[in-house]
Amino acid sequence: MDKKRDEGGFDQRLQEARDRQGLIDPDAAPKGKDLPDGAIGAGTRVGVEMVSAVVVGLVIGLWLDRWLHTAPWLMLLFLVLGMAAGVMNVFRLVSPRKTPPE
Amino acid sequence: MADMNPLEQFTLEPVFGHFGQQAHFSQANLMMILAGTLVLLLLRVGMAPKSVVPGRLQALAEMSYQGIMSMAVGTIGEEGKRFFPFIFTLFFFILFGNILGLLPFSFTYTSHIAVTFGLAMLVFVLITVVSFAVHGLHFFSYFFPAGAPVFLAPLIVPIEILSYLSRPVSLSVRLFANMLAGHVMLDVFAYFVILLGGAGIVGGIAAIAPMGLDVVMIGFELLVAFLQAYVFAVLTCIYLHDAVHLH
């Protein structure tokens, strides 16, 4: 083993070898890429996100109504809140995600 | 074949005769055990040679390990390594469930909302516990984004809580609906083949169309099987990232 070459460390030698071969560092490839794109996938995801929030709001509203005997007001309130949460879910989905630190 | 009901394929039947009936051991449980065993075998047998230049099976095992590892670390951050075993298990349990379900005479356990919702609740409980463990009571600041006007709190906080609670629902419904819809469509086109095939020569020729569609559908379902397992795992990673970093 050549002692001198070892001092650079394996990573550096790997990088040098890659540069010589004109290879792109795979670690530099887009990391932590988001969900795969595609019209069908995006469409169903948006639908599911919206509907699930509305359903959760509806269920919580109905459950609170039965508990507090306030039918149908809390159901209506939480239905609207659920719709808002659904829109927010979709907004989060389509807005570019913050890249995780480091 | 007496009644052509495309939902019949999802009924749970006890297997292994008397034992299955007593223990409520259905074909879904059998397929889950099979999937788990196959994943273990893939890693165990695949990594057995421990060669520097991997063979096919070892390459597959290494690729699956590195793929999930890079996904976990890339999405969650350095802390992702701690959650790697969970994400790996989750991904391969779902992936093998989806793919094994495409084989003839088998059963797709991921087409049951009970299974997918159970998995999603597992993720939901985990992200909540991790949030509390990492941030303590600071976790509740998640429901009120910093910088928002305080007088909007009564509106924002319930919406954020609902949005948080809708995670397990959307996570489970997405996987369940995709698998259910795919298998129902496969079944419906297969019924067309049978119905047309019984309608003389013209029908027999026309039956080629739904048959071809089914062939295409199987390919598409393979894609969906992989994609949905991936989406489930990636969303788990994103949620874990939120739990570790809060916003």
Short mmCIF file of C-alpha atoms in Angstrom, two decimals:
data_model
loop_
_atom_site.label_atom_id
_atom_site.label_comp_id
_atom_site.label_asym_id
_atom_site.label_seq_id
_atom_site.Cartn_x
_atom_site.Cartn_y
_atom_site.Cartn_z
CA MET A 1 0.00 0.00 0.00
CA ASP A 2 1.22 3.44 -0.89
CA LYS A 3 1.27 5.37 2.35
CA LYS A 4 1.27 8.73 0.67
CA ARG A 5 -1.88 8.15 -1.26
CA ASP A 6 -3.72 6.99 1.80
CA GLU A 7 -3.29 10.34 3.50
CA GLY A 8 -5.82 11.97 1.22
CA GLY A 9 -8.46 9.66 2.57
CA PHE A 10 -10.73 7.39 0.63
CA ASP A 11 -13.32 10.04 -0.18
CA GLN A 12 -10.80 12.34 -1.76
CA ARG A 13 -9.26 9.58 -3.85
CA LEU A 14 -12.74 8.54 -4.93
CA GLN A 15 -13.49 12.10 -5.92
CA GLU A 16 -10.24 12.35 -7.88
CA ALA A 17 -10.94 9.10 -9.66
CA ARG A 18 -14.42 10.29 -10.52
CA ASP A 19 -13.12 13.59 -11.83
CA ARG A 20 -10.61 11.72 -13.99
CA GLN A 21 -13.36 9.58 -15.43
CA GLY A 22 -15.67 12.55 -15.85
CA LEU A 23 -18.24 10.95 -13.58
CA ILE A 24 -20.73 13.02 -11.73
CA ASP A 25 -20.69 12.57 -7.99
CA PRO A 26 -23.85 10.61 -7.15
CA ASP A 27 -24.02 12.39 -3.80
CA ALA A 28 -24.52 15.64 -5.67
CA ALA A 29 -27.61 14.26 -7.36
CA PRO A 30 -30.88 15.84 -6.23
CA LYS A 31 -31.30 14.57 -2.72
CA GLY A 32 -34.51 14.03 -0.82
CA LYS A 33 -36.55 14.51 -3.91
CA ASP A 34 -40.22 14.94 -3.38
CA LEU A 35 -43.04 12.68 -4.33
CA PRO A 36 -42.94 11.50 -7.92
CA ASP A 37 -44.71 13.83 -10.28
CA GLY A 38 -47.33 12.93 -12.80
CA ALA A 39 -50.74 14.26 -13.60
CA ILE A 40 -52.73 11.28 -12.30
CA GLY A 41 -50.70 11.04 -9.13
CA ALA A 42 -50.97 14.75 -8.41
CA GLY A 43 -54.69 14.74 -9.11
CA THR A 44 -55.56 11.86 -6.82
CA ARG A 45 -53.28 13.19 -4.11
CA VAL A 46 -55.02 16.57 -4.13
CA GLY A 47 -58.42 14.90 -4.01
CA VAL A 48 -57.51 12.57 -1.17
CA GLU A 49 -55.94 15.38 0.87
CA MET A 50 -59.02 17.59 0.54
CA VAL A 51 -61.59 14.89 1.19
CA SER A 52 -59.79 13.41 4.18
CA ALA A 53 -59.62 16.75 5.97
CA VAL A 54 -63.32 17.39 5.35
CA VAL A 55 -64.20 13.90 6.60
CA VAL A 56 -62.10 14.33 9.75
CA GLY A 57 -63.79 17.68 10.41
CA LEU A 58 -67.22 16.19 9.82
CA VAL A 59 -66.60 13.23 12.14
CA ILE A 60 -65.22 15.42 14.93
CA GLY A 61 -68.15 17.81 14.56
CA LEU A 62 -70.74 15.02 14.70
CA TRP A 63 -69.02 13.45 17.68
CA LEU A 64 -68.89 16.75 19.60
CA ASP A 65 -72.53 17.41 18.70
CA ARG A 66 -73.62 14.09 20.14
CA TRP A 67 -71.58 14.72 23.28
CA LEU A 68 -72.67 18.35 23.88
CA HIS A 69 -76.19 18.07 22.36
CA THR A 70 -75.58 21.02 20.08
CA ALA A 71 -76.63 19.44 16.80
CA PRO A 72 -76.10 20.57 14.11
CA TRP A 73 -73.97 23.61 14.87
CA LEU A 74 -70.61 22.11 15.74
CA MET A 75 -70.93 19.74 12.80
CA LEU A 76 -71.37 22.71 10.47
CA LEU A 77 -68.52 24.62 12.12
CA PHE A 78 -66.09 21.73 11.89
CA LEU A 79 -67.18 20.95 8.35
CA VAL A 80 -66.12 24.45 7.31
CA LEU A 81 -62.90 24.16 9.32
CA GLY A 82 -62.27 20.81 7.68
CA MET A 83 -62.66 22.37 4.24
CA ALA A 84 -60.19 25.08 5.21
CA ALA A 85 -57.78 22.43 6.50
CA GLY A 86 -58.21 20.54 3.24
CA VAL A 87 -57.34 23.62 1.21
CA MET A 88 -54.32 24.14 3.45
CA ASN A 89 -53.24 20.53 2.95
CA VAL A 90 -53.38 21.05 -0.80
CA PHE A 91 -51.54 24.35 -0.50
CA ARG A 92 -48.76 22.62 1.45
CA LEU A 93 -48.67 19.88 -1.18
CA VAL A 94 -48.20 22.14 -4.17
CA SER A 95 -46.01 24.80 -2.59
CA PRO A 96 -42.30 23.99 -2.85
CA ARG A 97 -41.17 22.17 0.24
CA LYS A 98 -38.42 23.61 2.38
CA THR A 99 -35.27 21.59 1.95
CA PRO A 100 -34.33 19.82 5.17
CA PRO A 101 -31.46 21.59 6.92
CA GLU A 102 -28.07 20.08 6.12
CA MET B 1 -68.25 -17.69 -11.26
CA ALA B 2 -71.97 -17.82 -10.53
CA ASP B 3 -72.24 -14.18 -9.52
CA MET B 4 -69.85 -11.73 -11.10
CA ASN B 5 -69.11 -9.47 -8.20
CA PRO B 6 -65.81 -7.62 -8.56
CA LEU B 7 -65.72 -6.99 -4.80
CA GLU B 8 -65.91 -10.69 -3.97
CA GLN B 9 -62.13 -10.97 -4.25
CA PHE B 10 -61.74 -8.89 -1.11
CA THR B 11 -63.71 -11.16 1.23
CA LEU B 12 -61.71 -12.74 3.98
CA GLU B 13 -61.85 -16.52 4.16
CA PRO B 14 -60.36 -18.54 6.98
CA VAL B 15 -57.50 -20.74 5.85
CA PHE B 16 -56.09 -24.00 7.28
CA GLY B 17 -59.58 -25.39 7.96
CA HIS B 18 -60.55 -25.71 11.60
CA PHE B 19 -57.55 -23.84 12.95
CA GLY B 20 -58.23 -20.86 10.72
CA GLN B 21 -61.83 -20.68 11.82
CA GLN B 22 -60.98 -20.86 15.50
CA ALA B 23 -58.15 -18.33 15.32
CA HIS B 24 -59.80 -16.12 12.65
CA PHE B 25 -56.70 -16.69 10.58
CA SER B 26 -57.62 -15.47 7.10
CA GLN B 27 -55.72 -15.41 3.83
CA ALA B 28 -54.82 -11.79 4.60
CA ASN B 29 -52.85 -12.91 7.66
CA LEU B 30 -51.25 -15.66 5.61
CA MET B 31 -50.15 -13.18 2.95
CA MET B 32 -48.75 -10.83 5.60
CA ILE B 33 -46.64 -13.62 7.07
CA LEU B 34 -45.56 -14.62 3.56
CA ALA B 35 -44.58 -11.03 2.73
CA GLY B 36 -42.59 -10.67 5.93
CA THR B 37 -40.85 -13.99 5.35
CA LEU B 38 -39.96 -13.05 1.77
CA VAL B 39 -38.44 -9.73 2.86
CA LEU B 40 -36.38 -11.50 5.50
CA LEU B 41 -35.31 -14.13 2.99
CA LEU B 42 -34.36 -11.48 0.44
CA LEU B 43 -32.02 -9.83 2.93
CA ARG B 44 -30.78 -13.04 4.54
CA VAL B 45 -30.16 -15.06 1.38
CA GLY B 46 -29.21 -11.99 -0.63
CA MET B 47 -26.50 -10.90 1.77
CA ALA B 48 -25.24 -14.40 2.51
CA PRO B 49 -22.40 -14.34 -0.09
CA LYS B 50 -21.08 -11.04 1.36
CA SER B 51 -19.08 -10.57 -1.84
CA VAL B 52 -17.49 -7.27 -2.77
CA VAL B 53 -18.90 -7.50 -6.26
CA PRO B 54 -22.52 -8.38 -5.57
CA GLY B 55 -24.52 -10.93 -7.48
CA ARG B 56 -28.03 -10.20 -8.62
CA LEU B 57 -29.80 -10.96 -5.37
CA GLN B 58 -27.16 -9.25 -3.26
CA ALA B 59 -27.33 -6.20 -5.52
CA LEU B 60 -31.09 -6.10 -5.00
CA ALA B 61 -30.72 -6.35 -1.23
CA GLU B 62 -28.01 -3.66 -1.17
CA MET B 63 -30.00 -1.39 -3.47
CA SER B 64 -33.09 -1.64 -1.31
CA TYR B 65 -31.05 -0.88 1.79
CA GLN B 66 -29.26 2.08 0.24
CA GLY B 67 -32.38 3.38 -1.49
CA ILE B 68 -34.37 3.58 1.72
CA MET B 69 -31.36 4.90 3.63
CA SER B 70 -30.81 7.76 1.19
CA MET B 71 -34.53 8.52 1.23
CA ALA B 72 -34.62 8.59 5.03
CA VAL B 73 -31.48 10.70 5.40
CA GLY B 74 -32.33 12.94 2.45
CA THR B 75 -35.83 13.72 3.65
CA ILE B 76 -35.55 13.67 7.43
CA GLY B 77 -31.92 14.73 7.83
CA GLU B 78 -29.19 13.04 9.84
CA GLU B 79 -31.77 11.90 12.41
CA GLY B 80 -33.31 9.82 9.65
CA LYS B 81 -30.87 7.01 10.42
CA ARG B 82 -32.66 6.38 13.69
CA PHE B 83 -35.93 5.84 11.87
CA PHE B 84 -34.44 3.78 9.07
CA PRO B 85 -35.53 0.36 10.43
CA PHE B 86 -39.12 1.55 10.77
CA ILE B 87 -39.28 3.08 7.29
CA PHE B 88 -37.58 0.08 5.72
CA THR B 89 -40.03 -2.32 7.34
CA LEU B 90 -42.99 -0.17 6.42
CA PHE B 91 -41.94 0.23 2.79
CA PHE B 92 -41.24 -3.44 2.19
CA PHE B 93 -44.31 -4.66 4.03
CA ILE B 94 -46.48 -2.49 1.78
CA LEU B 95 -44.48 -3.15 -1.38
CA PHE B 96 -44.59 -6.92 -0.98
CA GLY B 97 -48.27 -6.78 -0.07
CA ASN B 98 -49.00 -4.83 -3.24
CA ILE B 99 -46.89 -6.98 -5.53
CA LEU B 100 -47.87 -10.35 -4.06
CA GLY B 101 -51.49 -9.30 -4.47
CA LEU B 102 -51.00 -9.13 -8.24
CA LEU B 103 -50.21 -12.84 -8.47
CA PRO B 104 -53.12 -15.08 -9.46
CA PHE B 105 -55.06 -16.70 -6.60
CA SER B 106 -53.39 -14.49 -4.04
CA PHE B 107 -54.80 -11.74 -1.88
CA THR B 108 -53.93 -8.06 -1.52
CA TYR B 109 -53.99 -7.17 2.17
CA THR B 110 -53.24 -3.52 1.37
CA SER B 111 -56.65 -3.31 -0.31
CA HIS B 112 -58.29 -3.36 3.13
CA ILE B 113 -58.76 -0.03 4.86
CA ALA B 114 -58.35 -1.76 8.22
CA VAL B 115 -54.78 -2.72 7.31
CA THR B 116 -53.77 0.60 5.74
CA PHE B 117 -55.41 2.64 8.48
CA GLY B 118 -53.66 0.52 11.07
CA LEU B 119 -50.32 1.26 9.40
CA ALA B 120 -51.18 4.96 9.07
CA MET B 121 -52.15 5.16 12.75
CA LEU B 122 -48.84 3.54 13.63
CA VAL B 123 -47.09 6.34 11.71
CA PHE B 124 -49.35 8.95 13.28
CA VAL B 125 -48.70 7.76 16.83
CA LEU B 126 -44.97 7.57 16.09
CA ILE B 127 -44.71 11.11 14.73
CA THR B 128 -46.69 12.47 17.68
CA VAL B 129 -44.57 10.60 20.22
CA VAL B 130 -41.35 11.68 18.47
CA SER B 131 -42.54 15.29 18.44
CA PHE B 132 -43.23 15.20 22.15
CA ALA B 133 -39.97 13.41 22.90
CA VAL B 134 -37.89 15.90 20.92
CA HIS B 135 -39.71 19.15 21.66
CA GLY B 136 -41.76 18.49 24.80
CA LEU B 137 -44.67 20.89 25.19
CA HIS B 138 -43.11 23.07 22.52
CA PHE B 139 -44.80 20.59 20.18
CA PHE B 140 -48.00 22.64 20.40
CA SER B 141 -46.33 25.54 18.65
CA TYR B 142 -46.67 23.35 15.58
CA PHE B 143 -50.33 24.34 15.44
CA PHE B 144 -49.61 28.05 15.28
CA PRO B 145 -47.09 29.15 12.64
CA ALA B 146 -44.66 31.75 13.87
CA GLY B 147 -45.31 35.24 12.57
CA ALA B 148 -49.06 34.86 12.14
CA PRO B 149 -51.20 37.56 13.76
CA VAL B 150 -52.27 36.50 17.24
CA PHE B 151 -55.91 37.48 16.76
CA LEU B 152 -56.16 34.85 14.03
CA ALA B 153 -55.22 32.09 16.49
CA PRO B 154 -58.82 30.93 17.11
CA LEU B 155 -59.11 30.31 13.38
CA ILE B 156 -55.65 28.95 12.58
CA VAL B 157 -55.23 26.58 15.51
CA PRO B 158 -58.35 24.45 14.84
CA ILE B 159 -57.53 24.33 11.14
CA GLU B 160 -53.98 23.25 11.83
CA ILE B 161 -55.17 20.60 14.28
CA LEU B 162 -57.67 19.27 11.73
CA SER B 163 -54.95 19.28 9.09
CA TYR B 164 -52.72 17.30 11.43
CA LEU B 165 -55.49 14.83 12.26
CA SER B 166 -56.30 14.31 8.59
CA ARG B 167 -52.83 12.88 7.95
CA PRO B 168 -53.53 9.26 8.88
CA VAL B 169 -56.81 9.39 6.96
CA SER B 170 -55.28 10.66 3.73
CA LEU B 171 -52.29 8.35 4.11
CA SER B 172 -54.42 5.25 4.52
CA VAL B 173 -57.16 6.15 2.04
CA ARG B 174 -54.64 6.84 -0.72
CA LEU B 175 -53.02 3.40 -0.49
CA PHE B 176 -56.28 1.55 0.08
CA ALA B 177 -58.17 3.31 -2.72
CA ASN B 178 -55.38 2.78 -5.24
CA MET B 179 -55.13 -0.93 -4.56
CA LEU B 180 -58.89 -1.44 -4.40
CA ALA B 181 -59.58 0.46 -7.62
CA GLY B 182 -56.85 -1.35 -9.53
CA HIS B 183 -58.03 -4.80 -8.54
CA VAL B 184 -61.68 -3.99 -9.19
CA MET B 185 -60.82 -2.76 -12.69
CA LEU B 186 -58.76 -5.87 -13.42
CA ASP B 187 -61.68 -7.97 -12.31
CA VAL B 188 -64.28 -6.04 -14.32
CA PHE B 189 -62.27 -6.36 -17.53
CA ALA B 190 -61.77 -10.06 -16.84
CA TYR B 191 -65.55 -10.45 -16.57
CA PHE B 192 -65.90 -8.71 -19.95
CA VAL B 193 -63.60 -11.32 -21.44
CA ILE B 194 -65.75 -14.13 -20.09
CA LEU B 195 -69.04 -12.52 -21.13
CA LEU B 196 -67.84 -11.71 -24.64
CA GLY B 197 -66.18 -15.08 -25.00
CA GLY B 198 -69.54 -16.75 -24.45
CA ALA B 199 -71.15 -14.70 -27.23
CA GLY B 200 -70.12 -16.57 -30.33
CA ILE B 201 -67.30 -15.92 -32.76
CA VAL B 202 -67.79 -12.15 -32.99
CA GLY B 203 -67.78 -11.91 -29.22
CA GLY B 204 -64.70 -14.08 -29.04
CA ILE B 205 -62.82 -11.73 -31.32
CA ALA B 206 -64.11 -8.69 -29.46
CA ALA B 207 -62.93 -10.25 -26.19
CA ILE B 208 -59.35 -9.57 -27.26
CA ALA B 209 -59.85 -5.89 -26.44
CA PRO B 210 -60.61 -6.23 -22.69
CA MET B 211 -58.00 -8.98 -22.47
CA GLY B 212 -55.37 -6.64 -23.90
CA LEU B 213 -56.53 -3.95 -21.51
CA ASP B 214 -56.02 -6.33 -18.61
CA VAL B 215 -52.49 -7.06 -19.78
CA VAL B 216 -51.77 -3.34 -19.89
CA MET B 217 -53.47 -2.89 -16.53
CA ILE B 218 -51.22 -5.48 -14.88
CA GLY B 219 -48.19 -3.50 -15.98
CA PHE B 220 -49.77 -0.33 -14.71
CA GLU B 221 -50.66 -2.01 -11.42
CA LEU B 222 -47.03 -3.06 -10.97
CA LEU B 223 -46.11 0.61 -11.26
CA VAL B 224 -48.87 1.58 -8.83
CA ALA B 225 -47.77 -1.13 -6.39
CA PHE B 226 -44.28 0.31 -6.26
CA LEU B 227 -45.38 3.94 -6.40
CA GLN B 228 -47.89 3.67 -3.57
CA ALA B 229 -45.42 1.91 -1.29
CA TYR B 230 -42.91 4.63 -2.12
CA VAL B 231 -45.42 7.43 -1.53
CA PHE B 232 -46.39 5.93 1.83
CA ALA B 233 -42.74 5.72 2.87
CA VAL B 234 -41.86 9.21 1.59
CA LEU B 235 -44.83 10.79 3.34
CA THR B 236 -43.83 9.01 6.53
CA CYS B 237 -40.37 10.53 6.11
CA ILE B 238 -41.83 14.00 5.51
CA TYR B 239 -44.01 13.70 8.60
CA LEU B 240 -41.02 12.50 10.61
CA HIS B 241 -39.03 15.46 9.33
CA ASP B 242 -41.78 17.77 10.54
CA ALA B 243 -41.84 15.94 13.87
CA VAL B 244 -38.08 16.25 14.35
CA HIS B 245 -37.70 19.81 13.11
CA LEU B 246 -41.17 21.39 13.67
CA HIS B 247 -41.79 23.43 10.50
#
